[in-house]
Every structure is written in structure tokens, then in C-alpha cells.
PDB file of C-alpha atoms in Angstrom:
ATOM      1  CA  MET A   7      48.451 -33.097  14.861  1.00  0.00           C
ATOM      2  CA  LYS A   8      45.275 -34.980  15.004  1.00  0.00           C
ATOM      3  CA  ASN A   9      43.820 -31.641  15.781  1.00  0.00           C
ATOM      4  CA  VAL A  10      44.950 -29.576  13.013  1.00  0.00           C
ATOM      5  CA  LEU A  11      43.313 -32.313  10.887  1.00  0.00           C
ATOM      6  CA  ILE A  12      39.975 -31.579  12.264  1.00  0.00           C
ATOM      7  CA  LEU A  13      40.019 -28.027  11.936  1.00  0.00           C
ATOM      8  CA  PHE A  14      41.058 -28.872   8.314  1.00  0.00           C
ATOM      9  CA  MET A  15      38.167 -31.252   7.651  1.00  0.00           C
ATOM     10  CA  SER A  16      35.615 -29.166   9.571  1.00  0.00           C
ATOM     11  CA  ILE A  17      36.753 -26.020   7.177  1.00  0.00           C
ATOM     12  CA  LEU A  18      35.846 -28.466   3.628  1.00  0.00           C
ATOM     13  CA  ILE A  19      32.169 -29.935   5.693  1.00  0.00           C
ATOM     14  CA  PHE A  20      31.031 -26.257   6.499  1.00  0.00           C
ATOM     15  CA  PRO A  21      33.065 -24.199   4.441  1.00  0.00           C
ATOM     16  CA  PHE A  22      30.913 -21.240   4.462  1.00  0.00           C
ATOM     17  CA  SER A  23      29.451 -20.926   8.075  1.00  0.00           C
ATOM     18  CA  GLY A  24      29.560 -17.909   9.928  1.00  0.00           C
ATOM     19  CA  PHE A  25      28.068 -16.119   6.460  1.00  0.00           C
ATOM     20  CA  THR A  26      24.788 -15.185   5.567  1.00  0.00           C
ATOM     21  CA  GLN A  27      23.268 -15.947   2.414  1.00  0.00           C
ATOM     22  CA  VAL A  28      23.868 -14.242  -0.521  1.00  0.00           C
ATOM     23  CA  LEU A  29      21.225 -12.738  -2.596  1.00  0.00           C
ATOM     24  CA  ILE A  30      22.128 -12.175  -6.915  1.00  0.00           C
ATOM     25  CA  ASP A  31      20.910 -10.997  -9.512  1.00  0.00           C
ATOM     26  CA  ILE A  32      19.677  -7.744  -7.949  1.00  0.00           C
ATOM     27  CA  GLU A  33      18.075  -4.964  -9.882  1.00  0.00           C
ATOM     28  CA  GLU A  34      17.376  -2.510  -6.876  1.00  0.00           C
ATOM     29  CA  ILE A  35      17.965  -2.373  -3.420  1.00  0.00           C
ATOM     30  CA  THR A  36      16.250   0.835  -1.385  1.00  0.00           C
ATOM     31  CA  PRO A  37      17.854   2.837   1.472  1.00  0.00           C
ATOM     32  CA  PHE A  38      16.202   0.688   4.596  1.00  0.00           C
ATOM     33  CA  HIS A  39      13.210   2.247   6.404  1.00  0.00           C
ATOM     34  CA  GLU A  40      11.704   1.605  10.105  1.00  0.00           C
ATOM     35  CA  GLU A  41      15.091  -1.408   9.397  1.00  0.00           C
ATOM     36  CA  VAL A  42      13.575  -2.642   6.293  1.00  0.00           C
ATOM     37  CA  ALA A  43      14.881  -2.422   2.669  1.00  0.00           C
ATOM     38  CA  ALA A  44      13.480  -3.173  -0.632  1.00  0.00           C
ATOM     39  CA  ILE A  45      15.292  -5.029  -3.279  1.00  0.00           C
ATOM     40  CA  ARG A  46      13.726  -5.611  -6.242  1.00  0.00           C
ATOM     41  CA  LYS A  47      14.236  -8.382  -9.817  1.00  0.00           C
ATOM     42  CA  GLY A  48      11.961  -7.058 -12.636  1.00  0.00           C
ATOM     43  CA  ASN A  49       8.538  -5.647 -11.313  1.00  0.00           C
ATOM     44  CA  LYS A  50       8.863  -8.007  -8.053  1.00  0.00           C
ATOM     45  CA  TRP A  51      10.144  -6.793  -4.504  1.00  0.00           C
ATOM     46  CA  ALA A  52      11.461  -8.371  -1.596  1.00  0.00           C
ATOM     47  CA  PHE A  53      12.319  -7.233   1.868  1.00  0.00           C
ATOM     48  CA  ILE A  54      15.678  -7.709   3.611  1.00  0.00           C
ATOM     49  CA  ASN A  55      16.403  -6.841   7.234  1.00  0.00           C
ATOM     50  CA  THR A  56      19.739  -5.037   8.474  1.00  0.00           C
ATOM     51  CA  ASN A  57      20.997  -8.466   8.524  1.00  0.00           C
ATOM     52  CA  GLY A  58      20.698  -9.022   4.888  1.00  0.00           C
ATOM     53  CA  GLU A  59      18.393 -11.517   5.551  1.00  0.00           C
ATOM     54  CA  ILE A  60      15.163 -12.254   2.926  1.00  0.00           C
ATOM     55  CA  ILE A  61      12.154 -11.259   5.732  1.00  0.00           C
ATOM     56  CA  ILE A  62       9.371 -11.254   2.669  1.00  0.00           C
ATOM     57  CA  ASP A  63       9.557 -13.051   0.083  1.00  0.00           C
ATOM     58  CA  TYR A  64       9.954 -11.288  -3.958  1.00  0.00           C
ATOM     59  CA  ARG A  65       5.882 -10.766  -5.166  1.00  0.00           C
ATOM     60  CA  ASP A  66       4.173  -8.115  -7.293  1.00  0.00           C
ATOM     61  CA  ASP A  67       1.187  -6.511  -4.933  1.00  0.00           C
ATOM     62  CA  LEU A  68       3.313  -3.845  -3.708  1.00  0.00           C
ATOM     63  CA  VAL A  69       2.823  -0.376  -4.334  1.00  0.00           C
ATOM     64  CA  TRP A  70       5.211   1.689  -6.124  1.00  0.00           C
ATOM     65  CA  HIS A  71       5.574   3.494  -9.268  1.00  0.00           C
ATOM     66  CA  SER A  72       7.756   2.891 -12.304  1.00  0.00           C
ATOM     67  CA  ASN A  73       7.779   5.934 -14.466  1.00  0.00           C
ATOM     68  CA  PRO A  74       7.422   9.467 -12.507  1.00  0.00           C
ATOM     69  CA  GLU A  75       7.354  11.686 -15.438  1.00  0.00           C
ATOM     70  CA  ALA A  76       3.998   8.995 -16.682  1.00  0.00           C
ATOM     71  CA  THR A  77       3.097   9.222 -13.287  1.00  0.00           C
ATOM     72  CA  THR A  78       2.942  12.827 -12.375  1.00  0.00           C
ATOM     73  CA  LYS A  79       0.766  13.556 -15.588  1.00  0.00           C
ATOM     74  CA  LYS A  80      -2.373  10.806 -14.474  1.00  0.00           C
ATOM     75  CA  LYS A  81      -4.947  13.013 -12.515  1.00  0.00           C
ATOM     76  CA  SER A  82      -5.544  10.691 -10.125  1.00  0.00           C
ATOM     77  CA  GLN A  83      -1.637  10.022  -8.648  1.00  0.00           C
ATOM     78  CA  LYS A  84      -1.482  12.928  -6.143  1.00  0.00           C
ATOM     79  CA  GLN A  85       2.559  10.789  -4.703  1.00  0.00           C
ATOM     80  CA  PHE A  86       5.188   9.550  -7.010  1.00  0.00           C
ATOM     81  CA  ILE A  87       5.716   5.984  -4.464  1.00  0.00           C
ATOM     82  CA  PRO A  88       9.481   5.311  -6.468  1.00  0.00           C
ATOM     83  CA  TYR A  89       9.601   2.227  -4.296  1.00  0.00           C
ATOM     84  CA  PRO A  90       7.751   0.105  -1.796  1.00  0.00           C
ATOM     85  CA  SER A  91       7.923   1.028   1.944  1.00  0.00           C
ATOM     86  CA  PHE A  92       7.154   0.273   4.711  1.00  0.00           C
ATOM     87  CA  SER A  93       5.574   3.318   6.881  1.00  0.00           C
ATOM     88  CA  GLU A  94       5.096   2.864  11.105  1.00  0.00           C
ATOM     89  CA  GLY A  95       4.439  -1.103  10.233  1.00  0.00           C
ATOM     90  CA  LEU A  96       2.968  -1.525   6.811  1.00  0.00           C
ATOM     91  CA  CYS A  97       3.538  -1.159   3.329  1.00  0.00           C
ATOM     92  CA  MET A  98       0.894  -0.491   1.037  1.00  0.00           C
ATOM     93  CA  ILE A  99      -0.528  -3.560  -1.981  1.00  0.00           C
ATOM     94  CA  LYS A 100      -2.812  -3.770  -4.286  1.00  0.00           C
ATOM     95  CA  GLN A 101      -5.253  -6.423  -5.320  1.00  0.00           C
ATOM     96  CA  MET A 102      -6.722  -7.065  -8.854  1.00  0.00           C
ATOM     97  CA  LYS A 103     -10.741  -7.285  -8.609  1.00  0.00           C
ATOM     98  CA  ASN A 104     -12.796  -7.087 -12.018  1.00  0.00           C
ATOM     99  CA  GLY A 105     -10.302  -4.916 -13.735  1.00  0.00           C
ATOM    100  CA  VAL A 106     -10.073  -2.719 -11.048  1.00  0.00           C
ATOM    101  CA  TYR A 107      -7.539  -2.674  -8.292  1.00  0.00           C
ATOM    102  CA  TYR A 108      -8.248  -1.879  -4.380  1.00  0.00           C
ATOM    103  CA  TYR A 109      -5.094  -1.174  -1.895  1.00  0.00           C
ATOM    104  CA  GLY A 110      -4.592  -2.454   2.221  1.00  0.00           C
ATOM    105  CA  TYR A 111      -2.044  -3.160   3.953  1.00  0.00           C
ATOM    106  CA  ILE A 112       0.628  -5.823   4.734  1.00  0.00           C
ATOM    107  CA  ASP A 113       2.938  -6.288   8.515  1.00  0.00           C
ATOM    108  CA  LYS A 114       6.881  -6.782   8.295  1.00  0.00           C
ATOM    109  CA  ARG A 115       5.615 -10.578   8.920  1.00  0.00           C
ATOM    110  CA  GLY A 116       4.318 -10.405   4.872  1.00  0.00           C
ATOM    111  CA  LYS A 117       0.935 -11.162   6.434  1.00  0.00           C
ATOM    112  CA  THR A 118      -2.422  -8.670   5.631  1.00  0.00           C
ATOM    113  CA  SER A 119      -3.348  -6.868   8.061  1.00  0.00           C
ATOM    114  CA  ILE A 120      -6.031  -4.433   6.301  1.00  0.00           C
ATOM    115  CA  LEU A 121      -7.732  -6.468   3.328  1.00  0.00           C
ATOM    116  CA  PRO A 122      -7.498  -4.820  -0.359  1.00  0.00           C
ATOM    117  CA  GLU A 123     -10.144  -3.073   0.310  1.00  0.00           C
ATOM    118  CA  PHE A 124     -10.395   0.991  -0.719  1.00  0.00           C
ATOM    119  CA  LEU A 125     -10.103   2.842  -3.978  1.00  0.00           C
ATOM    120  CA  ASN A 126      -7.303   4.849  -3.196  1.00  0.00           C
ATOM    121  CA  ALA A 127      -5.008   4.647  -0.118  1.00  0.00           C
ATOM    122  CA  THR A 128      -2.120   7.218   1.957  1.00  0.00           C
ATOM    123  CA  SER A 129       0.682   5.577   4.319  1.00  0.00           C
ATOM    124  CA  PHE A 130       0.146   5.644   7.595  1.00  0.00           C
ATOM    125  CA  ASN A 131       1.741   8.723   9.714  1.00  0.00           C
ATOM    126  CA  LYS A 132       1.201   9.258  13.193  1.00  0.00           C
ATOM    127  CA  GLY A 133      -1.551   6.667  13.517  1.00  0.00           C
ATOM    128  CA  TYR A 134      -3.529   7.335  10.540  1.00  0.00           C
ATOM    129  CA  ALA A 135      -3.922   6.625   7.065  1.00  0.00           C
ATOM    130  CA  ILE A 136      -6.685   8.537   4.184  1.00  0.00           C
ATOM    131  CA  VAL A 137      -8.309   5.477   1.865  1.00  0.00           C
ATOM    132  CA  LEU A 138     -10.851   5.810  -0.510  1.00  0.00           C
ATOM    133  CA  LYS A 139     -13.701   4.154   0.662  1.00  0.00           C
ATOM    134  CA  VAL A 140     -16.520   2.577  -1.593  1.00  0.00           C
ATOM    135  CA  SER A 141     -20.012   2.119  -0.772  1.00  0.00           C
ATOM    136  CA  LYS A 142     -22.740   0.183  -3.438  1.00  0.00           C
ATOM    137  CA  GLU A 143     -26.329   0.664  -3.197  1.00  0.00           C
ATOM    138  CA  GLU A 144     -29.019  -1.303  -4.355  1.00  0.00           C
ATOM    139  CA  LEU A 145     -31.853   0.484  -6.506  1.00  0.00           C
ATOM    140  CA  GLY A 146     -33.678  -1.878  -7.483  1.00  0.00           C
ATOM    141  CA  ARG A 147     -33.582  -4.954 -10.423  1.00  0.00           C
ATOM    142  CA  ASN A 148     -33.466  -4.806 -13.283  1.00  0.00           C
ATOM    143  CA  HIS A 149     -36.094  -7.617 -14.827  1.00  0.00           C
ATOM    144  CA  LEU A 150     -35.566  -7.497 -18.284  1.00  0.00           C
ATOM    145  CA  LEU A 151     -32.110  -8.343 -17.585  1.00  0.00           C
ATOM    146  CA  HIS A 152     -32.462 -10.336 -15.203  1.00  0.00           C
ATOM    147  CA  LYS A 153     -30.378  -8.547 -12.656  1.00  0.00           C
ATOM    148  CA  LYS A 154     -29.276  -6.272  -9.849  1.00  0.00           C
ATOM    149  CA  VAL A 155     -29.732  -2.246 -10.744  1.00  0.00           C
ATOM    150  CA  VAL A 156     -26.597  -0.799  -7.956  1.00  0.00           C
ATOM    151  CA  SER A 157     -25.637   2.449  -7.644  1.00  0.00           C
ATOM    152  CA  TYR A 158     -21.342   2.879  -6.043  1.00  0.00           C
ATOM    153  CA  SER A 159     -19.874   5.379  -4.069  1.00  0.00           C
ATOM    154  CA  TYR A 160     -16.742   6.357  -2.794  1.00  0.00           C
ATOM    155  CA  ASP A 161     -15.936   9.248  -0.719  1.00  0.00           C
ATOM    156  CA  GLU A 162     -12.671  10.138   1.242  1.00  0.00           C
ATOM    157  CA  VAL A 163     -12.336   8.763   5.462  1.00  0.00           C
ATOM    158  CA  ILE A 164     -10.000   8.452   7.743  1.00  0.00           C
ATOM    159  CA  ILE A 165      -8.330   4.931   8.832  1.00  0.00           C
ATOM    160  CA  ASP A 166      -6.940   3.484  12.178  1.00  0.00           C
ATOM    161  CA  SER A 167      -3.565   1.312  11.550  1.00  0.00           C
ATOM    162  CA  SER A 168      -6.863  -1.863  12.214  1.00  0.00           C
ATOM    163  CA  GLY A 169      -8.289  -0.679   9.231  1.00  0.00           C
ATOM    164  CA  THR A 170     -11.341   0.933  11.471  1.00  0.00           C
ATOM    165  CA  VAL A 171     -12.882   3.770   9.677  1.00  0.00           C
ATOM    166  CA  LYS A 172     -12.818   6.856  12.240  1.00  0.00           C
ATOM    167  CA  ILE A 173     -13.961   9.796  10.613  1.00  0.00           C
ATOM    168  CA  HIS A 174     -15.566  10.932   7.001  1.00  0.00           C
ATOM    169  CA  LEU A 175     -13.972  13.236   5.023  1.00  0.00           C
ATOM    170  CA  THR A 176     -16.026  14.073   2.307  1.00  0.00           C
ATOM    171  CA  ALA A 177     -19.493  13.574   0.935  1.00  0.00           C
ATOM    172  CA  PRO A 178     -20.061  10.388  -0.887  1.00  0.00           C
ATOM    173  CA  LYS A 179     -18.856  10.628  -5.200  1.00  0.00           C
ATOM    174  CA  ASN A 180     -20.975   8.386  -8.016  1.00  0.00           C
ATOM    175  CA  PHE A 181     -18.967   6.166 -10.280  1.00  0.00           C
ATOM    176  CA  THR A 182     -19.016   3.796 -12.370  1.00  0.00           C
ATOM    177  CA  LEU A 183     -16.907   0.424 -11.006  1.00  0.00           C
ATOM    178  CA  THR A 184     -15.582  -0.675 -14.228  1.00  0.00           C
ATOM    179  CA  LYS A 185     -12.190  -1.083 -15.785  1.00  0.00           C
ATOM    180  CA  ASN A 186     -13.242   1.221 -18.788  1.00  0.00           C
ATOM    181  CA  LYS A 187     -13.677   4.188 -16.050  1.00  0.00           C
ATOM    182  CA  LEU A 188     -11.256   3.560 -13.619  1.00  0.00           C
ATOM    183  CA  LYS A 189      -7.566   2.710 -15.748  1.00  0.00           C
ATOM    184  CA  TRP A 190      -6.325   4.837 -12.566  1.00  0.00           C
ATOM    185  CA  PRO A 191      -7.568   5.421  -8.986  1.00  0.00           C
ATOM    186  CA  PRO A 192      -9.288   8.202  -7.979  1.00  0.00           C
ATOM    187  CA  ALA A 193      -7.450  11.553  -6.390  1.00  0.00           C
ATOM    188  CA  ILE A 194      -7.389  11.682  -2.616  1.00  0.00           C
ATOM    189  CA  GLU A 195      -7.523  15.307  -2.286  1.00  0.00           C
ATOM    190  CA  SER A 196      -7.420  15.472   1.584  1.00  0.00           C
ATOM    191  CA  HIS A 197      -4.209  15.130   3.507  1.00  0.00           C
ATOM    192  CA  PHE A 198      -2.993  15.797   6.738  1.00  0.00           C
ATOM    193  CA  ILE A 199      -0.949  19.636   7.685  1.00  0.00           C
ATOM    194  CA  ALA A 200      -0.657  18.775  11.712  1.00  0.00           C
ATOM    195  CA  PRO A 201      -1.914  15.648  14.379  1.00  0.00           C
ATOM    196  CA  ASN A 202      -5.218  16.632  13.898  1.00  0.00           C
ATOM    197  CA  LEU A 203      -5.565  19.357  11.680  1.00  0.00           C
ATOM    198  CA  VAL A 204      -6.501  17.988   8.059  1.00  0.00           C
ATOM    199  CA  ALA A 205      -7.012  20.323   4.522  1.00  0.00           C
ATOM    200  CA  VAL A 206     -10.051  18.886   2.524  1.00  0.00           C
ATOM    201  CA  LYS A 207     -10.508  19.871  -0.698  1.00  0.00           C
ATOM    202  CA  ASN A 208     -14.281  21.395  -1.574  1.00  0.00           C
ATOM    203  CA  LYS A 209     -16.427  21.535  -4.796  1.00  0.00           C
ATOM    204  CA  ASN A 210     -15.646  24.889  -5.691  1.00  0.00           C
ATOM    205  CA  ASN A 211     -12.020  23.791  -5.746  1.00  0.00           C
ATOM    206  CA  SER A 212     -10.677  25.564  -2.804  1.00  0.00           C
ATOM    207  CA  TRP A 213      -9.638  23.672   1.091  1.00  0.00           C
ATOM    208  CA  ASN A 214     -11.674  23.567   3.887  1.00  0.00           C
ATOM    209  CA  LEU A 215     -10.039  23.034   6.881  1.00  0.00           C
ATOM    210  CA  GLN A 216     -11.237  20.515   9.722  1.00  0.00           C
ATOM    211  CA  ASN A 217     -10.337  20.235  12.912  1.00  0.00           C
ATOM    212  CA  VAL A 218     -10.433  15.901  13.339  1.00  0.00           C
ATOM    213  CA  ASP A 219     -10.498  14.333  16.946  1.00  0.00           C
ATOM    214  CA  THR A 220      -9.718  10.758  16.096  1.00  0.00           C
ATOM    215  CA  SER A 221      -9.401   9.900  19.800  1.00  0.00           C
ATOM    216  CA  SER A 222     -12.871  10.103  19.671  1.00  0.00           C
ATOM    217  CA  ASN A 223     -14.571   7.929  17.933  1.00  0.00           C
TER     218      ASN A 223
END
């Protein structure tokens, strides 16, 4: 009788022992990728593991597109991203600086692995991603306005999982770095068609096939 009483009291004190956390009011649950899935509340996403435990808390800087029709109409967007996901251990994030979004990556701990410094980016595939890297050149100084005169450009480059630039794919393109001129990120035209072969769009609106050896850099 004493043992039964102890068991009964244990159930009263620890009624949910052995049960995992209960996640409520989730608006969207995605399929699992690399053993993690994204869950959404409003415009914020979190990541859970296969036990239903949150491993990355809700945040609003993960890259996704809420409207597929509007996304495909924007010339800057070539790929609709319906929800955040990990690819080779990295997930894209974005950060606004002076009204312009820059893109980077986090790891499965939610730590920034590659700083948001690119105008656009792709998911990683076989160890590499294609991004738009920004360059800044000082041309001189405007003495009337008492400020530097600078020129901005970007080019498409291949980076590895540490963020190191391996290969430049295109010549630099000049652009105006203001939020009015960059309402949407410039498009990434190049794409891998094989592990060491990239299709690069040229100025004639046709394609060049570039054999790349990322291991040599």
C-alpha cells in the first residue's frame, strides 16, 4: 500500500514527466530537411528537430517568399523560396542596412556562419554557393558637399562554406546603392549545371559555359 501511495504522489507531482514540450498556435510546418523543419508564427520562423524540440528560436531574418505570384513577377527573383530550410548545414538570412537587404547564412545552432554582406545569394550545393559580392571604390571628394565620391559595383562569385571567394564569374556591374534604386535584389544569372560546370549569362543575353575548378583556389 505504501508503494502504491508513493507512485500515486509521483504522478501528481510529475504529471508530464517523459513528455516533450508542446508547441501551440503554429501556422505552418514544413517538411524536414537535414533533420530539421521550420515552423512559422506570423512572419517569424523557428526550427525544430525530429523530437519536436525548438533548436533555433523564432526570428524574422530568415529568407522566404510569402507570395509566389508576386515573386515570379520581380525580375530580381529567379527562384521562389516558400520557406526557410537548411542546405549542407547552412540557411540563408537577410539583414537590412540603410534600407538595402544583404544576405548571409546561419548554422544549425542559429549562429551567423557567413556575415550578411551579399546583395543576393543561393543555397549551398556540393559545398558552394553563388552570391553577388559588393565592391566599393573611392573616386575622390566633393569639396562643396564635404563628402567622398564613391562608386559601387557587384559581380557574381562562387564562395565556399566559410564565405571565401573561390572564383569570379562575371565582370563588375556598377549600381546605385540606395533603397530607392534597390527595392529588390539584383538577379543571380549564373547557375551550376554540373559540379564543375557553370552557365554564365553574357551581355548578349546568351550563355557561356565555364568549367570551374574550385579546388585550385
